Amino acid sequence: MKRIAFLTSGGDSPGMNAAIRAVVRCGIAEGMEVYGVHRGYEGLLAGDFVRMYRSDVGDILHRGGTILKTARSRHFMEPGGAAKAIEVMGTLGIEGLVVMGGDGSMRGACTLVEAGFPVMFLPCTIDNDLAYTDYTIGFDTAVNTVLDAISKIRDTSSAHERVTIVEVMGRESGDIALYAGMAGGAEIVLTPERKPMLSYVYNKVLAGLNRGKLHSIIINAEGSGIASDALEADIESHTGKETRTVVLSYLQRGGSPSAQDRILATFCGAKAIELLKNGEKGCAIGQKDGKIFAMDLFEAAACTKEPDMSLYELIEVLSM
Amino acid sequence: MKRIAFLTSGGDSPGMNAAIRAVVRCGIAEGMEVYGVHRGYEGLLAGDFVRMYRSDVGDILHRGGTILKTARSRHFMEPGGAAKAIEVMGTLGIEGLVVMGGDGSMRGACTLVEAGFPVMFLPCTIDNDLAYTDYTIGFDTAVNTVLDAISKIRDTSSAHERVTIVEVMGRESGDIALYAGMAGGAEIVLTPERKPMLSYVYNKVLAGLNRGKLHSIIINAEGSGIASDALEADIESHTGKETRTVVLSYLQRGGSPSAQDRILATFCGAKAIELLKNGEKGCAIGQKDGKIFAMDLFEAAACTKEPDMSLYELIEVLSM
Amino acid sequence: MKRIAFLTSGGDSPGMNAAIRAVVRCGIAEGMEVYGVHRGYEGLLAGDFVRMYRSDVGDILHRGGTILKTARSRHFMEPGGAAKAIEVMGTLGIEGLVVMGGDGSMRGACTLVEAGFPVMFLPCTIDNDLAYTDYTIGFDTAVNTVLDAISKIRDTSSAHERVTIVEVMGRESGDIALYAGMAGGAEIVLTPERKPMLSYVYNKVLAGLNRGKLHSIIINAEGSGIASDALEADIESHTGKETRTVVLSYLQRGGSPSAQDRILATFCGAKAIELLKNGEKGCAIGQKDGKIFAMDLFEAAACTKEPDMSLYELIEVLSM
Amino acid sequence: MKRIAFLTSGGDSPGMNAAIRAVVRCGIAEGMEVYGVHRGYEGLLAGDFVRMYRSDVGDILHRGGTILKTARSRHFMEPGGAAKAIEVMGTLGIEGLVVMGGDGSMRGACTLVEAGFPVMFLPCTIDNDLAYTDYTIGFDTAVNTVLDAISKIRDTSSAHERVTIVEVMGRESGDIALYAGMAGGAEIVLTPERKPMLSYVYNKVLAGLNRGKLHSIIINAEGSGIASDALEADIESHTGKETRTVVLSYLQRGGSPSAQDRILATFCGAKAIELLKNGEKGCAIGQKDGKIFAMDLFEAAACTKEPDMSLYELIEVLSM
């Protein structure tokens, strides 16, 4: 394989630049010409490609975001989108593609592979909502960012003896809430996988008050189905305790990637080059049982994850 | 003066614990007995005092929040509140009080001094909205916290080429927005002191786009009079540019205090002890022209600040 | 098992407090009385025990160091040390012990188990030099601390176009150097597992200069066998390039634990209680293949690790 | 004035890039052509100039180091150096220069002004050792960096109940040590301005031990005249207390500039442009009494600073 391209798509995640660096440098080390595509699938259709050299990816390893820019694909998923993209790549002599993104980007990658174009997929999303891999690139950084926010919020929450609801990202997956809740010592964690009744929440706050606990942190994932403002009002009305909400929002997307995310991104990027070199047609790369691995892209897209309830139980015990 | 007390009141600010440490250790060094009051003026009325020793304030210098807890005073400002508090302090033999808080706490201090009780006031609020002092304790930390958030938000804002509105605290004063905007390279800063028309905002975004600027950061202070969601909708409708809002909220209140806030708090705390020892009756302590100073409490409460428009002009030039 | 104790021993590591919290709260949840031992094995011999309750471990999850204090054991490893310690625990009715520390502490745990006393061992060291577990508690935090230092050093190293040697901890294991080197984009990593000749180092620096690379970061592990000052002089003499050394030293030991270390510590602590409850006699707890696991203590102590040379090769490719 | 240049010289300091941004954008706003000089005075002699535009200084405000590179001047201070530099600038039509650096760079600026060339000097050094200004650009960031290191070191120092000596930069000025010592709660601070006898140090450590203080932090400035290893040995021999040293070294030079440094740098840069526009011939810009100001360059170079002993006394009281 002489000429490859890569793109970042969908929501950005910390570690995308580390993956870009690995793809470019490992690709060149294998004698490939490597092209970056701007703005994800949009750029793929528009032919917005740029040749990249080793020095183009210097000093980006520690940066959040993506130097290639990213975008939600508008036209690519429409009929003929994949064919158009393959035609564009054909005219440039591109023989393989590396796609970095989340579940939407993964579906895009599938359409290209279905149409016969080799694609390697790297799991880049803070949400950790790709079932085929234990961890996605950006997740560890996002959890640490939430922890940093929790520690700041704890100062003022404790000084005012109030309940604070921290709303974190996670529409489909509650992993950010769950990991940050366990690592941050949250009393209660609300996620899409586990939506306790409101009565559970305020009763737990009341129980804490009766034990002399003067402040509590509650982590609420976007996708928990319980609106933070409703939760806030409900807790105040049932416990008489001042309650405030902080929505971390896009804060969670940025920041310098953690060591773990940089290393995961670097290994995944290197693996993508190795697989393209070996003539693989369509793979998803990730981490399973502590090891970097690759599997068939379509099988990966079909995976579903069983939530691990033992974490919720442990949080229960620890916050009793 | 043999026996003094101190309290933290209103919204907490980083550096309160540094001020507490200075008051306790300098007070004891002057041969005073020092008592901490829990939960601000509420604790003053309830007689919730605790004798504090040097070791009680060890390892707190770097902590956000306040080890004394703080509260909004409900009963103290009612008629007879001050008299009741002075009576409580009388029974305990307390001869002087140090109050740490914002403008509300300052008014509380005034009522005590009016009733003849010696009070030294320390400006503890992140908002920098006390006109008599150039800086309040906690302001520098809050600005640095906002900067840290801006740098994270800039990663994703740039990757998605979107406009991001960062809503910061500041009901009466736009200083957090103004300083963080200048130090964070924001394109536009909206504050209570300067509320540009919406047309100014979207025209500036458009001008940036025409210059090839692909993302912008706008800082909106709570008290700017322009709701962030309205601003978001307005920018999107006039520029067609994806716009998102992040509300930093209570994040800005917490965190380990910066060097500047710890030093300012320490000097102010030491000054309060010196003034009580010298028999002063009612002073506000702060920083003016780079120096720690004290002035009559009532004069301080009557000060008004002229906003410094040169900063806005400089931001204009730098973000052109 | 009705009454247990735990101690932290040897060099402290970030996450020890998270493990303490889990042991105390999970132990109490199982109906046990839990005692903390001060200053490691020294306190075990001295009978320096303290009963711990749920509230004693509040607000420590995010703190570096150990609330129990730690010490290198002077007397415990002498003949009769273990017997003496078991006698002390016997008088207090302690039926099981949780030991948190590194390899020296593990040997101490073995002597207790040999003498018939049940001990669960938690791998708490930043060095990641316990072969039986993929990761030790504190390692991830230390690597992130080194990364933060590298990013600061890179600013000035790049501004001055100089070579900077960053000396990190790791007498027996080069993992901190290796992971931080890969995640920090270091050009060269020197470890106990791989000690390149000096000629390799300066030739690589020269090759970089010839490619137009104006500054380099070299990570040197304590145990690499190459003294940093000798390396500094050697590079300067062969390349004529200004070279400076920064020794990170104890900086790497402290700091708030990362999410990964807090979660690993929490799971390991919970596992220790579960195993004691089940009547296990002597286990080492750790993480293998991404999962928390336990194995026979003596087998664990006998494990040896094969260094993974693929990381070195990848660093080669990426820094070429 | 139609065409100006600027350079960064000597040791880099956080905020240099913020000053560069202000000089470029304010200069262009005044209708000037602005040129950056690479590698300080070396580049001035070598004619290593580059025209800079608004977009060239985008996204640098928050970066440590300097995008222009910096160097110690070898040839410039030799006879004829200034004349040669002025000749080079003459051929390029450069009519004014902005110099950013420390005391050595200031002397270089003086030689240019003596030779009749207009120069505006910005105080860029972390050491705060320029007597004419209350603060230098980079000082606040360096102090906060040292504070962050102290808080990490305190974790392990406390866990091991040991004395830790933190060696910080400052050959001529002890301000980093003094401010970080006060803000970090150090027990003892050793500086060029105040070099206590060794007996004072170990006696204070002993006194602390007798008060039950189990660990201490001592800040030792490079220029204190007391070598850290000698101090370490001396404390151990007189107190029997384990003592360790951490040398922060170049860590203190890097990192993203603090809010205060970015704002100071921005105002100083803007002021330099204003002064050049007004036809000033040679000025040093800085902050006095909380305000940005400028004074005659030669008078500034002749200033000497009286150390403020009140800070030492306050540290005494607080660490008693």
mmCIF file of N, CA, C and O in Angstrom, chain C residues 58-128:
data_model
loop_
_atom_site.group_PDB
_atom_site.id
_atom_site.type_symbol
_atom_site.label_atom_id
_atom_site.label_comp_id
_atom_site.label_asym_id
_atom_site.label_seq_id
_atom_site.Cartn_x
_atom_site.Cartn_y
_atom_site.Cartn_z
ATOM 1 N N GLY C 58 -13.268 10.122 55.213
ATOM 2 C CA GLY C 58 -13.942 11.078 54.341
ATOM 3 C C GLY C 58 -12.937 12.102 53.845
ATOM 4 O O GLY C 58 -11.961 12.411 54.533
ATOM 5 N N ASP C 59 -13.139 12.590 52.632
ATOM 6 C CA ASP C 59 -12.315 13.678 52.102
ATOM 7 C C ASP C 59 -10.816 13.327 51.990
ATOM 8 O O ASP C 59 -9.956 14.209 52.084
ATOM 9 N N ILE C 60 -10.497 12.042 51.818
ATOM 10 C CA ILE C 60 -9.078 11.684 51.624
ATOM 11 C C ILE C 60 -8.832 11.046 50.249
ATOM 12 O O ILE C 60 -7.692 10.920 49.807
ATOM 13 N N LEU C 61 -9.926 10.695 49.576
ATOM 14 C CA LEU C 61 -9.836 9.976 48.297
ATOM 15 C C LEU C 61 -8.913 10.676 47.309
ATOM 16 O O LEU C 61 -8.171 10.031 46.555
ATOM 17 N N HIS C 62 -8.918 11.990 47.311
ATOM 18 C CA HIS C 62 -8.190 12.761 46.297
ATOM 19 C C HIS C 62 -6.816 13.226 46.786
ATOM 20 O O HIS C 62 -6.115 13.946 46.075
ATOM 21 N N ARG C 63 -6.426 12.789 47.987
ATOM 22 C CA ARG C 63 -5.169 13.288 48.549
ATOM 23 C C ARG C 63 -4.002 12.360 48.243
ATOM 24 O O ARG C 63 -4.123 11.146 48.340
ATOM 25 N N GLY C 64 -2.844 12.948 47.934
ATOM 26 C CA GLY C 64 -1.623 12.168 47.806
ATOM 27 C C GLY C 64 -1.129 11.765 49.183
ATOM 28 O O GLY C 64 -1.722 12.111 50.195
ATOM 29 N N GLY C 65 -0.029 11.032 49.220
ATOM 30 C CA GLY C 65 0.553 10.595 50.496
ATOM 31 C C GLY C 65 -0.300 9.540 51.176
ATOM 32 O O GLY C 65 -1.061 8.823 50.514
ATOM 33 N N THR C 66 -0.160 9.413 52.493
ATOM 34 C CA THR C 66 -0.963 8.465 53.261
ATOM 35 C C THR C 66 -1.276 9.034 54.632
ATOM 36 O O THR C 66 -0.366 9.507 55.327
ATOM 37 N N ILE C 67 -2.548 9.006 55.013
ATOM 38 C CA ILE C 67 -2.938 9.571 56.314
ATOM 39 C C ILE C 67 -2.374 8.746 57.463
ATOM 40 O O ILE C 67 -2.337 9.199 58.599
ATOM 41 N N LEU C 68 -1.909 7.527 57.167
ATOM 42 C CA LEU C 68 -1.367 6.663 58.230
ATOM 43 C C LEU C 68 0.118 6.889 58.455
ATOM 44 O O LEU C 68 0.708 6.284 59.346
ATOM 45 N N LYS C 69 0.749 7.738 57.628
ATOM 46 C CA LYS C 69 2.200 7.864 57.620
ATOM 47 C C LYS C 69 2.807 6.529 57.172
ATOM 48 O O LYS C 69 2.160 5.484 57.264
ATOM 49 N N THR C 70 4.009 6.604 56.676
ATOM 50 C CA THR C 70 4.687 5.392 56.246
ATOM 51 C C THR C 70 6.148 5.464 56.677
ATOM 52 O O THR C 70 6.630 6.534 57.041
ATOM 53 N N ALA C 71 6.824 4.345 56.681
ATOM 54 C CA ALA C 71 8.235 4.324 57.073
ATOM 55 C C ALA C 71 8.892 3.088 56.490
ATOM 56 O O ALA C 71 8.218 2.109 56.166
ATOM 57 N N ARG C 72 10.191 3.173 56.333
ATOM 58 C CA ARG C 72 10.967 1.989 55.973
ATOM 59 C C ARG C 72 11.109 1.194 57.270
ATOM 60 O O ARG C 72 11.396 1.741 58.321
ATOM 61 N N SER C 73 10.898 -0.122 57.196
ATOM 62 C CA SER C 73 10.951 -0.934 58.412
ATOM 63 C C SER C 73 12.391 -1.197 58.812
ATOM 64 O O SER C 73 13.161 -1.738 58.035
ATOM 65 N N ARG C 74 12.759 -0.822 60.018
ATOM 66 C CA ARG C 74 14.136 -1.103 60.468
ATOM 67 C C ARG C 74 14.183 -2.452 61.195
ATOM 68 O O ARG C 74 14.950 -3.342 60.867
ATOM 69 N N HIS C 75 13.292 -2.647 62.160
ATOM 70 C CA HIS C 75 13.375 -3.824 63.037
ATOM 71 C C HIS C 75 12.575 -5.011 62.525
ATOM 72 O O HIS C 75 12.890 -6.154 62.828
ATOM 73 N N PHE C 76 11.541 -4.741 61.727
ATOM 74 C CA PHE C 76 10.616 -5.819 61.390
ATOM 75 C C PHE C 76 11.284 -6.979 60.666
ATOM 76 O O PHE C 76 10.975 -8.146 60.919
ATOM 77 N N MET C 77 12.234 -6.679 59.773
ATOM 78 C CA MET C 77 12.838 -7.741 58.978
ATOM 79 C C MET C 77 13.916 -8.516 59.747
ATOM 80 O O MET C 77 14.438 -9.507 59.257
ATOM 81 N N GLU C 78 14.223 -8.053 60.965
ATOM 82 C CA GLU C 78 15.193 -8.796 61.773
ATOM 83 C C GLU C 78 14.540 -10.077 62.296
ATOM 84 O O GLU C 78 13.315 -10.177 62.375
ATOM 85 N N PRO C 79 15.376 -11.099 62.669
ATOM 86 C CA PRO C 79 14.812 -12.351 63.209
ATOM 87 C C PRO C 79 13.841 -12.052 64.348
ATOM 88 O O PRO C 79 14.111 -11.187 65.195
ATOM 89 N N GLY C 80 12.687 -12.714 64.333
ATOM 90 C CA GLY C 80 11.716 -12.518 65.404
ATOM 91 C C GLY C 80 10.780 -11.347 65.174
ATOM 92 O O GLY C 80 9.809 -11.164 65.910
ATOM 93 N N GLY C 81 11.059 -10.568 64.110
ATOM 94 C CA GLY C 81 10.220 -9.399 63.838
ATOM 95 C C GLY C 81 8.772 -9.800 63.587
ATOM 96 O O GLY C 81 7.837 -9.280 64.206
ATOM 97 N N ALA C 82 8.598 -10.766 62.681
ATOM 98 C CA ALA C 82 7.245 -11.194 62.330
ATOM 99 C C ALA C 82 6.528 -11.777 63.552
ATOM 100 O O ALA C 82 5.367 -11.444 63.833
ATOM 101 N N ALA C 83 7.240 -12.607 64.296
ATOM 102 C CA ALA C 83 6.626 -13.228 65.485
ATOM 103 C C ALA C 83 6.156 -12.152 66.464
ATOM 104 O O ALA C 83 5.045 -12.194 66.997
ATOM 105 N N LYS C 84 7.025 -11.149 66.653
ATOM 106 C CA LYS C 84 6.683 -10.042 67.563
ATOM 107 C C LYS C 84 5.405 -9.332 67.074
ATOM 108 O O LYS C 84 4.472 -9.083 67.841
ATOM 109 N N ALA C 85 5.352 -9.065 65.759
ATOM 110 C CA ALA C 85 4.212 -8.352 65.190
ATOM 111 C C ALA C 85 2.926 -9.160 65.373
ATOM 112 O O ALA C 85 1.884 -8.629 65.744
ATOM 113 N N ILE C 86 3.026 -10.484 65.145
ATOM 114 C CA ILE C 86 1.846 -11.353 65.286
ATOM 115 C C ILE C 86 1.391 -11.382 66.745
ATOM 116 O O ILE C 86 0.197 -11.343 67.048
ATOM 117 N N GLU C 87 2.336 -11.366 67.639
ATOM 118 C CA GLU C 87 2.009 -11.340 69.072
ATOM 119 C C GLU C 87 1.230 -10.054 69.391
ATOM 120 O O GLU C 87 0.172 -10.095 70.022
ATOM 121 N N VAL C 88 1.772 -8.928 68.884
ATOM 122 C CA VAL C 88 1.098 -7.644 69.115
ATOM 123 C C VAL C 88 -0.330 -7.693 68.586
ATOM 124 O O VAL C 88 -1.286 -7.334 69.272
ATOM 125 N N MET C 89 -0.483 -8.185 67.372
ATOM 126 C CA MET C 89 -1.828 -8.242 66.779
ATOM 127 C C MET C 89 -2.712 -9.193 67.564
ATOM 128 O O MET C 89 -3.903 -8.949 67.754
ATOM 129 N N GLY C 90 -2.100 -10.278 68.064
ATOM 130 C CA GLY C 90 -2.876 -11.249 68.849
ATOM 131 C C GLY C 90 -3.481 -10.604 70.085
ATOM 132 O O GLY C 90 -4.679 -10.766 70.374
ATOM 133 N N THR C 91 -2.678 -9.827 70.800
ATOM 134 C CA THR C 91 -3.181 -9.191 72.027
ATOM 135 C C THR C 91 -4.351 -8.265 71.708
ATOM 136 O O THR C 91 -5.226 -8.044 72.549
ATOM 137 N N LEU C 92 -4.350 -7.714 70.480
ATOM 138 C CA LEU C 92 -5.443 -6.805 70.094
ATOM 139 C C LEU C 92 -6.579 -7.559 69.410
ATOM 140 O O LEU C 92 -7.586 -6.960 69.030
ATOM 141 N N GLY C 93 -6.422 -8.854 69.238
ATOM 142 C CA GLY C 93 -7.471 -9.635 68.589
ATOM 143 C C GLY C 93 -7.583 -9.400 67.098
ATOM 144 O O GLY C 93 -8.627 -9.653 66.491
ATOM 145 N N ILE C 94 -6.512 -8.894 66.490
ATOM 146 C CA ILE C 94 -6.505 -8.685 65.040
ATOM 147 C C ILE C 94 -6.332 -10.030 64.346
ATOM 148 O O ILE C 94 -5.416 -10.785 64.657
ATOM 149 N N GLU C 95 -7.236 -10.314 63.380
ATOM 150 C CA GLU C 95 -7.214 -11.635 62.739
ATOM 151 C C GLU C 95 -6.692 -11.609 61.302
ATOM 152 O O GLU C 95 -6.463 -12.657 60.701
ATOM 153 N N GLY C 96 -6.544 -10.410 60.757
ATOM 154 C CA GLY C 96 -6.058 -10.316 59.384
ATOM 155 C C GLY C 96 -5.460 -8.946 59.144
ATOM 156 O O GLY C 96 -5.809 -7.972 59.832
ATOM 157 N N LEU C 97 -4.562 -8.868 58.150
ATOM 158 C CA LEU C 97 -3.843 -7.617 57.886
ATOM 159 C C LEU C 97 -3.845 -7.310 56.388
ATOM 160 O O LEU C 97 -3.760 -8.206 55.562
ATOM 161 N N VAL C 98 -3.994 -6.021 56.072
ATOM 162 C CA VAL C 98 -3.832 -5.565 54.694
ATOM 163 C C VAL C 98 -2.577 -4.700 54.640
ATOM 164 O O VAL C 98 -2.442 -3.747 55.405
ATOM 165 N N VAL C 99 -1.647 -5.089 53.780
ATOM 166 C CA VAL C 99 -0.389 -4.359 53.639
ATOM 167 C C VAL C 99 -0.376 -3.628 52.295
ATOM 168 O O VAL C 99 -0.631 -4.227 51.255
ATOM 169 N N MET C 100 -0.105 -2.311 52.342
ATOM 170 C CA MET C 100 -0.017 -1.505 51.121
ATOM 171 C C MET C 100 1.398 -0.981 50.976
ATOM 172 O O MET C 100 1.890 -0.262 51.840
ATOM 173 N N GLY C 101 2.071 -1.383 49.904
ATOM 174 C CA GLY C 101 3.433 -0.905 49.704
ATOM 175 C C GLY C 101 4.081 -1.520 48.480
ATOM 176 O O GLY C 101 3.383 -2.027 47.590
ATOM 177 N N GLY C 102 5.416 -1.463 48.431
ATOM 178 C CA GLY C 102 6.171 -1.958 47.287
ATOM 179 C C GLY C 102 6.813 -3.319 47.562
ATOM 180 O O GLY C 102 6.324 -4.077 48.399
ATOM 181 N N ASP C 103 7.922 -3.586 46.892
ATOM 182 C CA ASP C 103 8.506 -4.940 46.986
ATOM 183 C C ASP C 103 9.030 -5.249 48.388
ATOM 184 O O ASP C 103 8.863 -6.358 48.887
ATOM 185 N N GLY C 104 9.632 -4.261 49.054
ATOM 186 C CA GLY C 104 10.109 -4.501 50.415
ATOM 187 C C GLY C 104 8.952 -4.849 51.340
ATOM 188 O O GLY C 104 9.029 -5.789 52.137
ATOM 189 N N SER C 105 7.854 -4.115 51.194
ATOM 190 C CA SER C 105 6.673 -4.367 52.029
ATOM 191 C C SER C 105 6.100 -5.748 51.723
ATOM 192 O O SER C 105 5.549 -6.427 52.596
ATOM 193 N N MET C 106 6.230 -6.160 50.466
ATOM 194 C CA MET C 106 5.719 -7.477 50.054
ATOM 195 C C MET C 106 6.522 -8.588 50.749
ATOM 196 O O MET C 106 5.960 -9.570 51.233
ATOM 197 N N ARG C 107 7.847 -8.412 50.819
ATOM 198 C CA ARG C 107 8.666 -9.405 51.526
ATOM 199 C C ARG C 107 8.246 -9.468 52.993
ATOM 200 O O ARG C 107 8.139 -10.546 53.579
ATOM 201 N N GLY C 108 7.973 -8.295 53.565
ATOM 202 C CA GLY C 108 7.504 -8.272 54.951
ATOM 203 C C GLY C 108 6.207 -9.047 55.096
ATOM 204 O O GLY C 108 6.027 -9.836 56.034
ATOM 205 N N ALA C 109 5.310 -8.876 54.119
ATOM 206 C CA ALA C 109 4.033 -9.590 54.160
ATOM 207 C C ALA C 109 4.267 -11.097 54.095
ATOM 208 O O ALA C 109 3.616 -11.878 54.801
ATOM 209 N N CYS C 110 5.231 -11.510 53.281
ATOM 210 C CA CYS C 110 5.527 -12.944 53.155
ATOM 211 C C CYS C 110 5.958 -13.544 54.505
ATOM 212 O O CYS C 110 5.531 -14.640 54.876
ATOM 213 N N THR C 111 6.789 -12.811 55.240
ATOM 214 C CA THR C 111 7.261 -13.358 56.529
ATOM 215 C C THR C 111 6.091 -13.559 57.484
ATOM 216 O O THR C 111 6.063 -14.519 58.256
ATOM 217 N N LEU C 112 5.088 -12.664 57.413
ATOM 218 C CA LEU C 112 3.916 -12.815 58.281
ATOM 219 C C LEU C 112 3.096 -14.034 57.873
ATOM 220 O O LEU C 112 2.636 -14.806 58.713
ATOM 221 N N VAL C 113 2.919 -14.204 56.558
ATOM 222 C CA VAL C 113 2.124 -15.337 56.079
ATOM 223 C C VAL C 113 2.848 -16.652 56.383
ATOM 224 O O VAL C 113 2.236 -17.631 56.814
ATOM 225 N N GLU C 114 4.171 -16.643 56.208
ATOM 226 C CA GLU C 114 4.962 -17.833 56.560
ATOM 227 C C GLU C 114 4.721 -18.215 58.017
ATOM 228 O O GLU C 114 4.626 -19.392 58.370
ATOM 229 N N ALA C 115 4.623 -17.200 58.856
ATOM 230 C CA ALA C 115 4.405 -17.438 60.293
ATOM 231 C C ALA C 115 2.935 -17.710 60.596
ATOM 232 O O ALA C 115 2.532 -17.790 61.752
ATOM 233 N N GLY C 116 2.101 -17.805 59.517
ATOM 234 C CA GLY C 116 0.726 -18.225 59.711
ATOM 235 C C GLY C 116 -0.304 -17.123 59.861
ATOM 236 O O GLY C 116 -1.471 -17.396 60.165
ATOM 237 N N PHE C 117 0.100 -15.888 59.641
ATOM 238 C CA PHE C 117 -0.866 -14.803 59.795
ATOM 239 C C PHE C 117 -1.404 -14.372 58.435
ATOM 240 O O PHE C 117 -0.645 -14.149 57.496
ATOM 241 N N PRO C 118 -2.759 -14.247 58.306
ATOM 242 C CA PRO C 118 -3.364 -13.871 57.016
ATOM 243 C C PRO C 118 -3.053 -12.423 56.617
ATOM 244 O O PRO C 118 -3.270 -11.511 57.427
ATOM 245 N N VAL C 119 -2.509 -12.259 55.425
ATOM 246 C CA VAL C 119 -2.170 -10.919 54.912
ATOM 247 C C VAL C 119 -2.608 -10.793 53.460
ATOM 248 O O VAL C 119 -2.385 -11.691 52.655
ATOM 249 N N MET C 120 -3.249 -9.661 53.157
ATOM 250 C CA MET C 120 -3.572 -9.309 51.777
ATOM 251 C C MET C 120 -2.675 -8.145 51.385
ATOM 252 O O MET C 120 -2.584 -7.160 52.112
ATOM 253 N N PHE C 121 -2.024 -8.270 50.234
ATOM 254 C CA PHE C 121 -1.056 -7.261 49.802
ATOM 255 C C PHE C 121 -1.599 -6.437 48.643
ATOM 256 O O PHE C 121 -2.097 -6.969 47.657
ATOM 257 N N LEU C 122 -1.502 -5.097 48.790
ATOM 258 C CA LEU C 122 -1.899 -4.176 47.722
ATOM 259 C C LEU C 122 -0.653 -3.519 47.142
ATOM 260 O O LEU C 122 0.163 -2.982 47.892
ATOM 261 N N PRO C 123 -0.509 -3.524 45.817
ATOM 262 C CA PRO C 123 0.710 -3.022 45.176
ATOM 263 C C PRO C 123 0.716 -1.499 45.089
ATOM 264 O O PRO C 123 0.170 -0.924 44.156
ATOM 265 N N CYS C 124 1.318 -0.835 46.087
ATOM 266 C CA CYS C 124 1.346 0.624 46.128
ATOM 267 C C CYS C 124 2.763 1.136 45.941
ATOM 268 O O CYS C 124 3.549 1.185 46.896
ATOM 269 N N THR C 125 3.093 1.476 44.729
ATOM 270 C CA THR C 125 4.389 2.070 44.412
ATOM 271 C C THR C 125 4.282 2.751 43.059
ATOM 272 O O THR C 125 3.559 2.274 42.194
ATOM 273 N N ILE C 126 4.978 3.867 42.899
ATOM 274 C CA ILE C 126 4.901 4.554 41.605
ATOM 275 C C ILE C 126 5.761 3.864 40.550
ATOM 276 O O ILE C 126 5.601 4.126 39.362
ATOM 277 N N ASP C 127 6.650 2.974 40.985
ATOM 278 C CA ASP C 127 7.663 2.432 40.071
ATOM 279 C C ASP C 127 7.155 1.353 39.124
ATOM 280 O O ASP C 127 7.835 1.001 38.171
ATOM 281 N N ASN C 128 5.961 0.810 39.379
ATOM 282 C CA ASN C 128 5.429 -0.294 38.580
ATOM 283 C C ASN C 128 6.437 -1.435 38.453
ATOM 284 O O ASN C 128 6.585 -2.034 37.381
#
